[in-house]
Amino acid sequence: MTGLFHAPVMQELMEQFGKLPGIGPKTAQRLAFFVLSLSEGEVKAFSQALVNAKETMTLCPVCFSLTDITPCQVCRDETRDRQVICVVEETTDVFSIERARDYRGLYHVLHGSISPMEGRQPEDLKIKELLTRFEGEEGSKIKEVILATNPDVEGETTALYLARLLKPLGIKATRIAHGIPVGGNLEHADAATLAQALEGRRTID
Amino acid sequence: MTGLFHAPVMQELMEQFGKLPGIGPKTAQRLAFFVLSLSEGEVKAFSQALVNAKETMTLCPVCFSLTDITPCQVCRDETRDRQVICVVEETTDVFSIERARDYRGLYHVLHGSISPMEGRQPEDLKIKELLTRFEGEEGSKIKEVILATNPDVEGETTALYLARLLKPLGIKATRIAHGIPVGGNLEHADAATLAQALEGRRTID
C-alpha cells in the first residue's frame, strides 16, 4: 500500500502555496482544494492579479518603497515634510506607520535588516541609496532621520549601524521608542520591553 | 490627511488572497508583498499553477472526488475492496483517510454536509449519485457504507439522513467512531486517530 498521491497539478499548486510565508503543508492543501471550488473566472482573476502586481510594481527611485507610480505617492506629495526621513525595513512598514496618521515626513525602505547570521550584509540593503539622498539641494534640507527598523536583534543592529554612518554627516538620528504597547498590560510585557520602557521614561508636565 | 492607499494592482491582489479561507486582511497584505519579492518566473509559475489545477481537475464520475484522471485513482484500482464505500464530505477527507493506510474500500464524496442554517439541502450534495451506485451488477456487490462525515452537527445530521436512506435498501450503514474529537475536523486528524475511528465504526440502527 503506497497511499493515494495527489494529481501533479495539485501537487504543484500546493508547492506554490507552500512557498508563501506562514503556509504549512496542510494549509497549502486546503488552499489548493479551495481554488477548485472557485469558478474558472475567479481563478483566472486570481492568476492575473499575481502577474499584474508583479509586472506593475517597481521600486520608487527615491525612497525604494514598492510603488505603481514613480516617484511614489509619498515622495511626489509636496505637502510632506522634507526635513525628516523615516527609515524602515519593508514597504509594508510604510503602510503601518501611515495608518497611525501621525507622521508627515518622507520614508526610506532598506529592504531588510543587517543579519550576518543569515548572510545579509549592509551592502545588500538600500543604505548607499539612503546616503545619496543627503546630497544636493534637496538633501541639504534633511534635518533628521528616524530609525524605525524592527525592535529585534537585526533591527537594532541596523539602526546602530546607520546612526554611526549618519553622525559624521551632521544629521540627527533618532530611534523609535520601545515600551509597553498602548492598551497593553504590564503583566504581559516581557522583561526586555519593560526595561526599555523604564529607561525611556519621560517627565509628566 | 487621508493616509496612504495601496496601488490598485496590490489592492486587487490582497482581495484575491483575502478570499482564501483563514486569510485575514493583514495576512493578505503580507502575502501580496511577498509575491513582489519573488522573481517574475516564480510569479508566472504560481499564476499558471492556479489555472492549470482548475483546468485539469474534474469530478470522478463514479465517486465524485476531484481528480485529474477519470475514473479516479481509487475507483480504477482493481485491488480495492468493492464491497465497502466510505462516504466523506470533501476530497481532502479521502486523502486524510488514505494517509491512515488502513482502509482499502471505495469512496464517495458528498461535497458538503446538510446544513439548513446555511441553506445546504440534501439535493445540493452528491446523495442521488450515491444511491445510483447501488444499482446494477457492480452495485449489488456493496455490503457496507461507512459514513465518515465530520463529527459536527452538520456531519452527524448528514450521516443520520444517509443511514435512513440506506436502511430500506438493505445496506449496512456504519458510522466512524468518535476517536476524532467532537467538533473537530477530518482534515486535521492524525493518521492513528483516523485508523482507530475507522476500526471502531458502529452500525446505525
mmCIF file of C-alpha atoms in Angstrom:
data_model
loop_
_atom_site.group_PDB
_atom_site.id
_atom_site.type_symbol
_atom_site.label_atom_id
_atom_site.label_comp_id
_atom_site.label_asym_id
_atom_site.label_seq_id
_atom_site.Cartn_x
_atom_site.Cartn_y
_atom_site.Cartn_z
ATOM 1 C CA MET A 1 0.000 0.000 0.000
ATOM 2 C CA THR A 2 1.521 3.292 -1.078
ATOM 3 C CA GLY A 3 -1.410 5.503 -0.175
ATOM 4 C CA LEU A 4 -3.074 7.952 -2.538
ATOM 5 C CA PHE A 5 -0.954 10.524 -4.323
ATOM 6 C CA HIS A 6 -2.066 13.983 -5.353
ATOM 7 C CA ALA A 7 -2.532 14.838 -9.029
ATOM 8 C CA PRO A 8 0.632 16.536 -10.378
ATOM 9 C CA VAL A 9 -1.258 19.812 -10.996
ATOM 10 C CA MET A 10 -2.444 19.797 -7.371
ATOM 11 C CA GLN A 11 0.996 18.861 -6.066
ATOM 12 C CA GLU A 12 2.401 21.833 -7.994
ATOM 13 C CA LEU A 13 -0.287 24.213 -6.684
ATOM 14 C CA MET A 14 0.307 23.024 -3.103
ATOM 15 C CA GLU A 15 4.042 23.637 -3.531
ATOM 16 C CA GLN A 16 3.310 27.146 -4.784
ATOM 17 C CA PHE A 17 1.065 27.913 -1.794
ATOM 18 C CA GLY A 18 3.652 26.286 0.484
ATOM 19 C CA LYS A 19 6.249 28.851 -0.606
ATOM 20 C CA LEU A 20 4.182 31.639 0.956
ATOM 21 C CA PRO A 21 5.234 32.728 4.451
ATOM 22 C CA GLY A 22 3.279 31.053 7.261
ATOM 23 C CA ILE A 23 1.611 28.465 4.982
ATOM 24 C CA GLY A 24 2.381 24.868 6.034
ATOM 25 C CA PRO A 25 1.650 21.692 4.033
ATOM 26 C CA LYS A 26 -1.867 21.177 5.479
ATOM 27 C CA THR A 27 -2.902 24.775 4.835
ATOM 28 C CA ALA A 28 -1.378 24.559 1.344
ATOM 29 C CA GLN A 29 -3.555 21.510 0.640
ATOM 30 C CA ARG A 30 -6.679 23.238 1.954
ATOM 31 C CA LEU A 31 -5.972 26.353 -0.154
ATOM 32 C CA ALA A 32 -5.264 24.298 -3.299
ATOM 33 C CA PHE A 33 -8.592 22.471 -2.989
ATOM 34 C CA PHE A 34 -10.348 25.732 -2.170
ATOM 35 C CA VAL A 35 -9.133 27.079 -5.523
ATOM 36 C CA LEU A 36 -11.002 24.231 -7.255
ATOM 37 C CA SER A 37 -14.207 25.391 -5.581
ATOM 38 C CA LEU A 38 -13.873 28.805 -7.250
ATOM 39 C CA SER A 39 -15.310 29.468 -10.710
ATOM 40 C CA GLU A 40 -12.994 29.449 -13.730
ATOM 41 C CA GLY A 41 -13.369 33.225 -13.949
ATOM 42 C CA GLU A 42 -12.436 33.694 -10.295
ATOM 43 C CA VAL A 43 -9.323 31.526 -10.680
ATOM 44 C CA LYS A 44 -8.285 33.480 -13.788
ATOM 45 C CA ALA A 45 -8.758 36.755 -11.889
ATOM 46 C CA PHE A 46 -6.550 35.473 -9.049
ATOM 47 C CA SER A 47 -3.951 34.202 -11.525
ATOM 48 C CA GLN A 48 -3.967 37.535 -13.385
ATOM 49 C CA ALA A 49 -3.754 39.556 -10.155
ATOM 50 C CA LEU A 50 -0.468 37.842 -9.293
ATOM 51 C CA VAL A 51 1.107 38.645 -12.667
ATOM 52 C CA ASN A 52 -0.340 42.176 -12.789
ATOM 53 C CA ALA A 53 1.043 43.088 -9.375
ATOM 54 C CA LYS A 54 4.484 41.720 -10.189
ATOM 55 C CA GLU A 55 4.572 43.463 -13.599
ATOM 56 C CA THR A 56 3.270 46.815 -12.359
ATOM 57 C CA MET A 57 5.030 47.348 -9.056
ATOM 58 C CA THR A 58 8.525 48.812 -9.092
ATOM 59 C CA LEU A 59 10.839 50.437 -6.608
ATOM 60 C CA CYS A 60 10.487 54.180 -6.125
ATOM 61 C CA PRO A 61 13.831 55.599 -7.360
ATOM 62 C CA VAL A 62 13.883 57.987 -4.380
ATOM 63 C CA CYS A 63 12.750 56.053 -1.293
ATOM 64 C CA PHE A 64 12.767 52.488 -2.696
ATOM 65 C CA SER A 65 9.274 51.637 -1.499
ATOM 66 C CA LEU A 66 7.282 49.356 -3.815
ATOM 67 C CA THR A 67 5.018 51.544 -5.932
ATOM 68 C CA ASP A 68 2.985 51.633 -9.161
ATOM 69 C CA ILE A 69 3.967 55.249 -9.880
ATOM 70 C CA THR A 70 7.416 56.857 -9.853
ATOM 71 C CA PRO A 71 8.230 58.681 -7.737
ATOM 72 C CA CYS A 72 5.848 57.117 -5.233
ATOM 73 C CA GLN A 73 2.771 58.725 -3.630
ATOM 74 C CA VAL A 74 4.755 59.995 -0.646
ATOM 75 C CA CYS A 75 7.847 61.237 -2.500
ATOM 76 C CA ARG A 76 5.719 63.209 -5.006
ATOM 77 C CA ASP A 77 3.493 64.741 -2.301
ATOM 78 C CA GLU A 78 4.536 68.414 -1.972
ATOM 79 C CA THR A 79 2.754 68.745 1.365
ATOM 80 C CA ARG A 80 5.082 66.226 3.104
ATOM 81 C CA ASP A 81 7.804 67.489 5.431
ATOM 82 C CA ARG A 82 11.085 67.110 3.504
ATOM 83 C CA GLN A 83 13.217 67.661 6.604
ATOM 84 C CA VAL A 84 12.594 64.190 8.037
ATOM 85 C CA ILE A 85 13.196 60.705 6.623
ATOM 86 C CA CYS A 86 11.821 57.660 8.405
ATOM 87 C CA VAL A 87 13.921 54.556 7.663
ATOM 88 C CA VAL A 88 12.045 51.235 7.654
ATOM 89 C CA GLU A 89 12.862 47.657 6.724
ATOM 90 C CA GLU A 90 9.968 46.938 4.344
ATOM 91 C CA THR A 91 7.328 48.747 2.270
ATOM 92 C CA THR A 92 4.612 47.244 4.472
ATOM 93 C CA ASP A 93 6.130 49.196 7.403
ATOM 94 C CA VAL A 94 5.419 52.418 5.494
ATOM 95 C CA PHE A 95 1.735 51.457 5.380
ATOM 96 C CA SER A 96 1.761 50.588 9.098
ATOM 97 C CA ILE A 97 3.188 53.992 10.006
ATOM 98 C CA GLU A 98 0.816 55.784 7.632
ATOM 99 C CA ARG A 99 -2.132 54.110 9.351
ATOM 100 C CA ALA A 100 -1.073 55.904 12.551
ATOM 101 C CA ARG A 101 -1.720 59.198 10.654
ATOM 102 C CA ASP A 102 0.800 60.993 12.781
ATOM 103 C CA TYR A 103 3.870 61.184 10.581
ATOM 104 C CA ARG A 104 4.132 63.651 7.692
ATOM 105 C CA GLY A 105 7.780 63.256 6.636
ATOM 106 C CA LEU A 106 9.403 61.105 3.976
ATOM 107 C CA TYR A 107 10.471 57.430 4.049
ATOM 108 C CA HIS A 108 13.357 55.220 3.042
ATOM 109 C CA VAL A 109 12.909 51.461 2.639
ATOM 110 C CA LEU A 110 16.017 49.359 3.307
ATOM 111 C CA HIS A 111 14.540 46.060 2.063
ATOM 112 C CA GLY A 112 15.704 44.049 5.028
ATOM 113 C CA SER A 113 17.975 44.351 8.018
ATOM 114 C CA ILE A 114 21.601 43.532 8.705
ATOM 115 C CA SER A 115 21.892 39.868 9.708
ATOM 116 C CA PRO A 116 25.347 38.288 9.478
ATOM 117 C CA MET A 117 23.738 35.020 10.637
ATOM 118 C CA GLU A 118 21.513 34.946 7.559
ATOM 119 C CA GLY A 119 24.177 36.448 5.313
ATOM 120 C CA ARG A 120 22.529 39.867 4.935
ATOM 121 C CA GLN A 121 25.289 42.489 4.865
ATOM 122 C CA PRO A 122 24.886 46.297 4.826
ATOM 123 C CA GLU A 123 25.636 46.312 1.078
ATOM 124 C CA ASP A 124 22.577 44.099 0.497
ATOM 125 C CA LEU A 125 20.335 46.876 1.815
ATOM 126 C CA LYS A 126 19.438 50.261 0.293
ATOM 127 C CA ILE A 127 21.940 52.055 2.555
ATOM 128 C CA LYS A 128 24.147 53.536 -0.170
ATOM 129 C CA GLU A 129 20.920 54.867 -1.696
ATOM 130 C CA LEU A 130 19.961 56.442 1.635
ATOM 131 C CA LEU A 131 23.268 58.291 1.872
ATOM 132 C CA THR A 132 22.801 59.629 -1.690
ATOM 133 C CA ARG A 133 19.636 61.368 -0.510
ATOM 134 C CA PHE A 134 21.642 63.773 1.668
ATOM 135 C CA GLU A 135 23.443 65.150 -1.397
ATOM 136 C CA GLY A 136 22.465 68.284 -3.374
ATOM 137 C CA GLU A 137 19.942 70.993 -2.571
ATOM 138 C CA GLU A 138 17.109 68.593 -1.671
ATOM 139 C CA GLY A 139 19.483 66.625 0.566
ATOM 140 C CA SER A 140 20.606 69.685 2.487
ATOM 141 C CA LYS A 141 17.015 70.179 3.724
ATOM 142 C CA ILE A 142 17.101 66.913 5.701
ATOM 143 C CA LYS A 143 17.462 67.544 9.424
ATOM 144 C CA GLU A 144 16.505 64.235 10.982
ATOM 145 C CA VAL A 145 16.470 60.525 10.205
ATOM 146 C CA ILE A 146 14.095 58.405 12.280
ATOM 147 C CA LEU A 147 15.342 54.831 12.504
ATOM 148 C CA ALA A 148 12.175 52.724 12.564
ATOM 149 C CA THR A 149 13.664 49.286 11.972
ATOM 150 C CA ASN A 150 12.099 46.436 13.960
ATOM 151 C CA PRO A 151 12.929 46.163 17.680
ATOM 152 C CA ASP A 152 14.691 42.799 17.235
ATOM 153 C CA VAL A 153 18.414 41.999 17.160
ATOM 154 C CA GLU A 154 18.746 42.582 13.408
ATOM 155 C CA GLY A 155 16.703 45.790 13.502
ATOM 156 C CA GLU A 156 18.713 47.185 16.445
ATOM 157 C CA THR A 157 21.983 46.282 14.724
ATOM 158 C CA THR A 158 20.827 48.039 11.567
ATOM 159 C CA ALA A 159 19.719 51.138 13.489
ATOM 160 C CA LEU A 160 23.057 51.345 15.294
ATOM 161 C CA TYR A 161 24.960 50.867 12.046
ATOM 162 C CA LEU A 162 23.005 53.672 10.356
ATOM 163 C CA ALA A 163 23.319 56.010 13.358
ATOM 164 C CA ARG A 164 27.101 55.685 13.139
ATOM 165 C CA LEU A 165 27.052 56.415 9.407
ATOM 166 C CA LEU A 166 24.841 59.479 9.874
ATOM 167 C CA LYS A 167 26.741 61.098 12.763
ATOM 168 C CA PRO A 168 29.731 62.408 10.703
ATOM 169 C CA LEU A 169 27.217 63.830 8.177
ATOM 170 C CA GLY A 170 25.796 66.060 10.928
ATOM 171 C CA ILE A 171 22.320 64.538 10.606
ATOM 172 C CA LYS A 172 20.308 63.875 13.742
ATOM 173 C CA ALA A 173 19.479 60.184 14.004
ATOM 174 C CA THR A 174 16.610 59.152 16.283
ATOM 175 C CA ARG A 175 15.228 55.734 17.195
ATOM 176 C CA ILE A 176 11.513 54.994 17.641
ATOM 177 C CA ALA A 177 10.630 54.455 21.296
ATOM 178 C CA HIS A 178 10.290 50.958 22.720
ATOM 179 C CA GLY A 179 7.846 50.388 25.520
ATOM 180 C CA ILE A 180 4.516 48.954 26.557
ATOM 181 C CA PRO A 181 2.056 48.974 23.642
ATOM 182 C CA VAL A 182 -0.883 51.368 24.075
ATOM 183 C CA GLY A 183 -3.741 49.325 25.542
ATOM 184 C CA GLY A 184 -1.164 46.798 26.654
ATOM 185 C CA ASN A 185 -0.623 45.363 30.071
ATOM 186 C CA LEU A 186 2.415 45.470 32.373
ATOM 187 C CA GLU A 187 1.695 41.928 33.459
ATOM 188 C CA HIS A 188 2.032 40.612 29.904
ATOM 189 C CA ALA A 189 5.065 42.676 28.897
ATOM 190 C CA ASP A 190 8.352 40.798 28.605
ATOM 191 C CA ALA A 191 11.329 41.839 30.706
ATOM 192 C CA ALA A 192 13.269 43.377 27.822
ATOM 193 C CA THR A 193 10.318 45.570 26.823
ATOM 194 C CA LEU A 194 9.765 46.644 30.451
ATOM 195 C CA ALA A 195 13.440 47.531 30.846
ATOM 196 C CA GLN A 196 13.232 49.640 27.662
ATOM 197 C CA ALA A 197 10.007 51.276 28.844
ATOM 198 C CA LEU A 198 11.619 52.235 32.161
ATOM 199 C CA GLU A 199 14.748 53.524 30.504
ATOM 200 C CA GLY A 200 12.747 55.605 28.034
ATOM 201 C CA ARG A 201 10.584 57.191 30.777
ATOM 202 C CA ARG A 202 9.584 60.824 30.337
ATOM 203 C CA THR A 203 8.675 63.599 32.749
ATOM 204 C CA ILE A 204 4.948 64.309 33.004
ATOM 205 C CA ASP A 205 4.306 68.047 32.973
ATOM 206 C CA MET B 1 -4.755 63.528 5.922
ATOM 207 C CA THR B 2 -6.209 60.523 4.170
ATOM 208 C CA GLY B 3 -3.327 58.146 4.785
ATOM 209 C CA LEU B 4 -1.542 56.172 2.104
ATOM 210 C CA PHE B 5 -3.576 53.995 -0.236
ATOM 211 C CA HIS B 6 -2.396 50.769 -1.823
ATOM 212 C CA ALA B 7 -1.751 50.633 -5.576
ATOM 213 C CA PRO B 8 -4.839 49.251 -7.367
ATOM 214 C CA VAL B 9 -2.904 46.143 -8.507
ATOM 215 C CA MET B 10 -1.902 45.455 -4.900
ATOM 216 C CA GLN B 11 -5.413 46.159 -3.611
ATOM 217 C CA GLU B 12 -6.696 43.611 -6.121
ATOM 218 C CA LEU B 13 -4.077 41.009 -5.158
ATOM 219 C CA MET B 14 -4.845 41.497 -1.449
ATOM 220 C CA GLU B 15 -8.559 41.000 -2.172
ATOM 221 C CA GLN B 16 -7.749 37.785 -4.032
ATOM 222 C CA PHE B 17 -5.666 36.452 -1.134
ATOM 223 C CA GLY B 18 -8.357 37.637 1.278
ATOM 224 C CA LYS B 19 -10.899 35.335 -0.411
ATOM 225 C CA LEU B 20 -8.896 32.282 0.693
ATOM 226 C CA PRO B 21 -10.110 30.554 3.868
ATOM 227 C CA GLY B 22 -8.290 31.663 7.034
ATOM 228 C CA ILE B 23 -6.543 34.621 5.366
ATOM 229 C CA GLY B 24 -7.362 37.949 7.060
ATOM 230 C CA PRO B 25 -6.544 41.453 5.752
ATOM 231 C CA LYS B 26 -3.129 41.643 7.446
ATOM 232 C CA THR B 27 -2.029 38.239 6.160
ATOM 233 C CA ALA B 28 -3.381 39.132 2.705
ATOM 234 C CA GLN B 29 -1.188 42.262 2.704
ATOM 235 C CA ARG B 30 1.875 40.277 3.804
ATOM 236 C CA LEU B 31 1.286 37.647 1.106
ATOM 237 C CA ALA B 32 0.722 40.260 -1.622
ATOM 238 C CA PHE B 33 4.029 41.976 -0.804
ATOM 239 C CA PHE B 34 5.750 38.602 -0.551
ATOM 240 C CA VAL B 35 4.700 37.916 -4.153
ATOM 241 C CA LEU B 36 6.641 41.032 -5.227
ATOM 242 C CA SER B 37 9.778 39.553 -3.654
ATOM 243 C CA LEU B 38 9.530 36.520 -5.961
ATOM 244 C CA SER B 39 11.138 36.513 -9.401
ATOM 245 C CA GLU B 40 8.963 37.138 -12.451
ATOM 246 C CA GLY B 41 9.381 33.463 -13.370
ATOM 247 C CA GLU B 42 8.267 32.320 -9.920
ATOM 248 C CA VAL B 43 5.158 34.532 -10.038
ATOM 249 C CA LYS B 44 4.273 33.219 -13.505
ATOM 250 C CA ALA B 45 4.683 29.635 -12.233
ATOM 251 C CA PHE B 46 2.333 30.377 -9.312
ATOM 252 C CA SER B 47 -0.157 32.098 -11.628
ATOM 253 C CA GLN B 48 -0.034 29.189 -14.086
ATOM 254 C CA ALA B 49 -0.377 26.593 -11.320
ATOM 255 C CA LEU B 50 -3.714 28.122 -10.305
ATOM 256 C CA VAL B 51 -5.119 27.973 -13.835
ATOM 257 C CA ASN B 52 -3.649 24.519 -14.560
ATOM 258 C CA ALA B 53 -5.182 22.996 -11.447
ATOM 259 C CA LYS B 54 -8.597 24.495 -12.161
ATOM 260 C CA GLU B 55 -8.497 23.441 -15.836
ATOM 261 C CA THR B 56 -7.245 19.901 -15.188
ATOM 262 C CA MET B 57 -9.150 18.743 -12.144
ATOM 263 C CA THR B 58 -12.626 17.318 -12.648
ATOM 264 C CA LEU B 59 -15.061 15.246 -10.637
ATOM 265 C CA CYS B 60 -14.697 11.474 -10.845
ATOM 266 C CA PRO B 61 -17.966 10.303 -12.493
ATOM 267 C CA VAL B 62 -18.147 7.403 -10.030
ATOM 268 C CA CYS B 63 -17.174 8.699 -6.585
ATOM 269 C CA PHE B 64 -17.162 12.473 -7.277
ATOM 270 C CA SER B 65 -13.737 13.099 -5.781
ATOM 271 C CA LEU B 66 -11.658 15.771 -7.525
ATOM 272 C CA THR B 67 -9.271 14.026 -9.891
ATOM 273 C CA ASP B 68 -7.074 14.550 -12.950
ATOM 274 C CA ILE B 69 -7.990 11.135 -14.404
ATOM 275 C CA THR B 70 -11.423 9.531 -14.877
ATOM 276 C CA PRO B 71 -12.306 7.349 -13.169
ATOM 277 C CA CYS B 72 -10.077 8.408 -10.286
ATOM 278 C CA GLN B 73 -7.077 6.514 -8.865
ATOM 279 C CA VAL B 74 -9.200 4.715 -6.285
ATOM 280 C CA CYS B 75 -12.195 3.834 -8.496
ATOM 281 C CA ARG B 76 -9.918 2.367 -11.209
ATOM 282 C CA ASP B 77 -7.826 0.364 -8.717
ATOM 283 C CA GLU B 78 -8.846 -3.293 -9.131
ATOM 284 C CA THR B 79 -7.227 -4.256 -5.821
ATOM 285 C CA ARG B 80 -9.646 -2.107 -3.778
ATOM 286 C CA ASP B 81 -12.471 -3.778 -1.871
ATOM 287 C CA ARG B 82 -15.642 -3.067 -3.875
ATOM 288 C CA GLN B 83 -17.923 -4.179 -1.042
ATOM 289 C CA VAL B 84 -17.401 -1.033 1.036
ATOM 290 C CA ILE B 85 -17.957 2.644 0.252
ATOM 291 C CA CYS B 86 -16.694 5.299 2.628
ATOM 292 C CA VAL B 87 -18.774 8.472 2.373
ATOM 293 C CA VAL B 88 -16.936 11.738 3.093
ATOM 294 C CA GLU B 89 -17.744 15.427 2.815
ATOM 295 C CA GLU B 90 -14.746 16.594 0.773
ATOM 296 C CA THR B 91 -11.994 15.213 -1.474
ATOM 297 C CA THR B 92 -9.386 16.275 1.101
ATOM 298 C CA ASP B 93 -11.036 13.811 3.517
ATOM 299 C CA VAL B 94 -10.193 10.998 1.070
ATOM 300 C CA PHE B 95 -6.521 11.960 1.303
ATOM 301 C CA SER B 96 -6.736 12.128 5.096
ATOM 302 C CA ILE B 97 -8.185 8.615 5.298
ATOM 303 C CA GLU B 98 -5.685 7.285 2.757
ATOM 304 C CA ARG B 99 -2.854 8.605 4.919
ATOM 305 C CA ALA B 100 -4.065 6.300 7.703
ATOM 306 C CA ARG B 101 -3.311 3.371 5.281
ATOM 307 C CA ASP B 102 -5.933 1.250 6.941
ATOM 308 C CA TYR B 103 -8.853 1.441 4.545
ATOM 309 C CA ARG B 104 -8.955 -0.455 1.242
ATOM 310 C CA GLY B 105 -12.528 0.136 0.098
ATOM 311 C CA LEU B 106 -14.045 2.750 -2.216
ATOM 312 C CA TYR B 107 -15.149 6.339 -1.508
ATOM 313 C CA HIS B 108 -17.990 8.690 -2.213
ATOM 314 C CA VAL B 109 -17.557 12.453 -1.882
ATOM 315 C CA LEU B 110 -20.708 14.382 -0.966
ATOM 316 C CA HIS B 111 -19.221 17.863 -1.492
ATOM 317 C CA GLY B 112 -20.540 19.263 1.742
ATOM 318 C CA SER B 113 -22.927 18.386 4.534
ATOM 319 C CA ILE B 114 -26.583 19.041 5.198
ATOM 320 C CA SER B 115 -26.956 22.437 6.869
ATOM 321 C CA PRO B 116 -30.402 24.014 6.798
ATOM 322 C CA MET B 117 -28.871 27.008 8.631
ATOM 323 C CA GLU B 118 -26.537 27.679 5.711
ATOM 324 C CA GLY B 119 -29.094 26.636 3.107
ATOM 325 C CA ARG B 120 -27.394 23.371 2.147
ATOM 326 C CA GLN B 121 -30.116 20.806 1.455
ATOM 327 C CA PRO B 122 -29.671 17.068 0.715
ATOM 328 C CA GLU B 123 -30.251 17.774 -3.000
ATOM 329 C CA ASP B 124 -27.175 20.069 -3.013
ATOM 330 C CA LEU B 125 -24.974 17.077 -2.148
ATOM 331 C CA LYS B 126 -23.977 14.056 -4.244
ATOM 332 C CA ILE B 127 -26.562 11.859 -2.473
ATOM 333 C CA LYS B 128 -28.641 10.936 -5.533
ATOM 334 C CA GLU B 129 -25.330 9.914 -7.149
ATOM 335 C CA LEU B 130 -24.508 7.740 -4.129
ATOM 336 C CA LEU B 131 -27.817 5.885 -4.409
ATOM 337 C CA THR B 132 -27.167 5.243 -8.122
ATOM 338 C CA ARG B 133 -24.041 3.318 -7.134
ATOM 339 C CA PHE B 134 -26.125 0.534 -5.558
ATOM 340 C CA GLU B 135 -27.784 -0.234 -8.920
ATOM 341 C CA GLY B 136 -26.678 -2.929 -11.389
ATOM 342 C CA GLU B 137 -24.167 -5.734 -11.012
ATOM 343 C CA GLU B 138 -21.399 -3.542 -9.536
ATOM 344 C CA GLY B 139 -23.897 -2.047 -7.083
ATOM 345 C CA SER B 140 -25.097 -5.409 -5.828
ATOM 346 C CA LYS B 141 -21.559 -6.123 -4.526
ATOM 347 C CA ILE B 142 -21.768 -3.287 -1.986
ATOM 348 C CA LYS B 143 -22.314 -4.622 1.509
ATOM 349 C CA GLU B 144 -21.456 -1.647 3.706
ATOM 350 C CA VAL B 145 -21.401 2.138 3.623
ATOM 351 C CA ILE B 146 -19.136 3.823 6.160
ATOM 352 C CA LEU B 147 -20.411 7.288 6.988
ATOM 353 C CA ALA B 148 -17.269 9.346 7.594
ATOM 354 C CA THR B 149 -18.750 12.822 7.585
ATOM 355 C CA ASN B 150 -17.251 15.233 10.123
ATOM 356 C CA PRO B 151 -18.270 14.713 13.785
ATOM 357 C CA ASP B 152 -20.006 18.107 13.989
ATOM 358 C CA VAL B 153 -23.726 18.913 13.914
ATOM 359 C CA GLU B 154 -23.920 19.073 10.099
ATOM 360 C CA GLY B 155 -21.866 15.905 9.657
ATOM 361 C CA GLU B 156 -23.969 13.962 12.177
ATOM 362 C CA THR B 157 -27.178 15.184 10.553
ATOM 363 C CA THR B 158 -25.885 14.077 7.161
ATOM 364 C CA ALA B 159 -24.834 10.650 8.498
ATOM 365 C CA LEU B 160 -28.249 10.103 10.093
ATOM 366 C CA TYR B 161 -30.023 11.220 6.916
ATOM 367 C CA LEU B 162 -27.972 8.793 4.813
ATOM 368 C CA ALA B 163 -28.411 5.911 7.288
ATOM 369 C CA ARG B 164 -32.177 6.293 6.981
ATOM 370 C CA LEU B 165 -31.957 6.278 3.183
ATOM 371 C CA LEU B 166 -29.746 3.177 3.155
ATOM 372 C CA LYS B 167 -31.741 1.055 5.602
ATOM 373 C CA PRO B 168 -34.632 0.153 3.191
ATOM 374 C CA LEU B 169 -32.004 -0.781 0.565
ATOM 375 C CA GLY B 170 -30.689 -3.476 2.907
ATOM 376 C CA ILE B 171 -27.232 -1.913 3.021
ATOM 377 C CA LYS B 172 -25.380 -1.848 6.320
ATOM 378 C CA ALA B 173 -24.592 1.752 7.307
ATOM 379 C CA THR B 174 -21.812 2.325 9.819
ATOM 380 C CA ARG B 175 -20.508 5.494 11.408
ATOM 381 C CA ILE B 176 -16.816 6.123 12.125
ATOM 382 C CA ALA B 177 -16.111 6.037 15.855
ATOM 383 C CA HIS B 178 -15.698 9.183 17.862
ATOM 384 C CA GLY B 179 -11.972 8.703 18.168
ATOM 385 C CA ILE B 180 -11.908 12.065 16.459
ATOM 386 C CA PRO B 181 -12.576 14.881 18.924
ATOM 387 C CA VAL B 182 -16.160 16.105 18.670
ATOM 388 C CA GLY B 183 -16.246 19.481 16.943
ATOM 389 C CA GLY B 184 -13.024 18.523 15.179
ATOM 390 C CA ASN B 185 -12.287 18.196 11.535
ATOM 391 C CA LEU B 186 -11.228 15.143 9.474
ATOM 392 C CA GLU B 187 -8.609 17.177 7.688
ATOM 393 C CA HIS B 188 -6.736 17.913 10.907
ATOM 394 C CA ALA B 189 -6.925 14.414 12.415
ATOM 395 C CA ASP B 190 -3.701 12.420 12.697
ATOM 396 C CA ALA B 191 -3.351 9.074 10.933
ATOM 397 C CA ALA B 192 -3.513 6.934 14.120
ATOM 398 C CA THR B 193 -6.725 8.577 15.306
ATOM 399 C CA LEU B 194 -8.282 8.123 11.891
ATOM 400 C CA ALA B 195 -7.299 4.428 11.838
ATOM 401 C CA GLN B 196 -8.900 3.977 15.283
ATOM 402 C CA ALA B 197 -12.018 5.781 14.159
ATOM 403 C CA LEU B 198 -12.378 3.515 11.146
ATOM 404 C CA GLU B 199 -11.770 0.361 13.176
ATOM 405 C CA GLY B 200 -14.274 1.358 15.882
ATOM 406 C CA ARG B 201 -17.137 2.063 13.455
ATOM 407 C CA ARG B 202 -20.607 1.008 14.647
ATOM 408 C CA THR B 203 -23.882 0.075 12.952
ATOM 409 C CA ILE B 204 -26.519 2.797 12.956
ATOM 410 C CA ASP B 205 -29.964 1.365 13.811
#
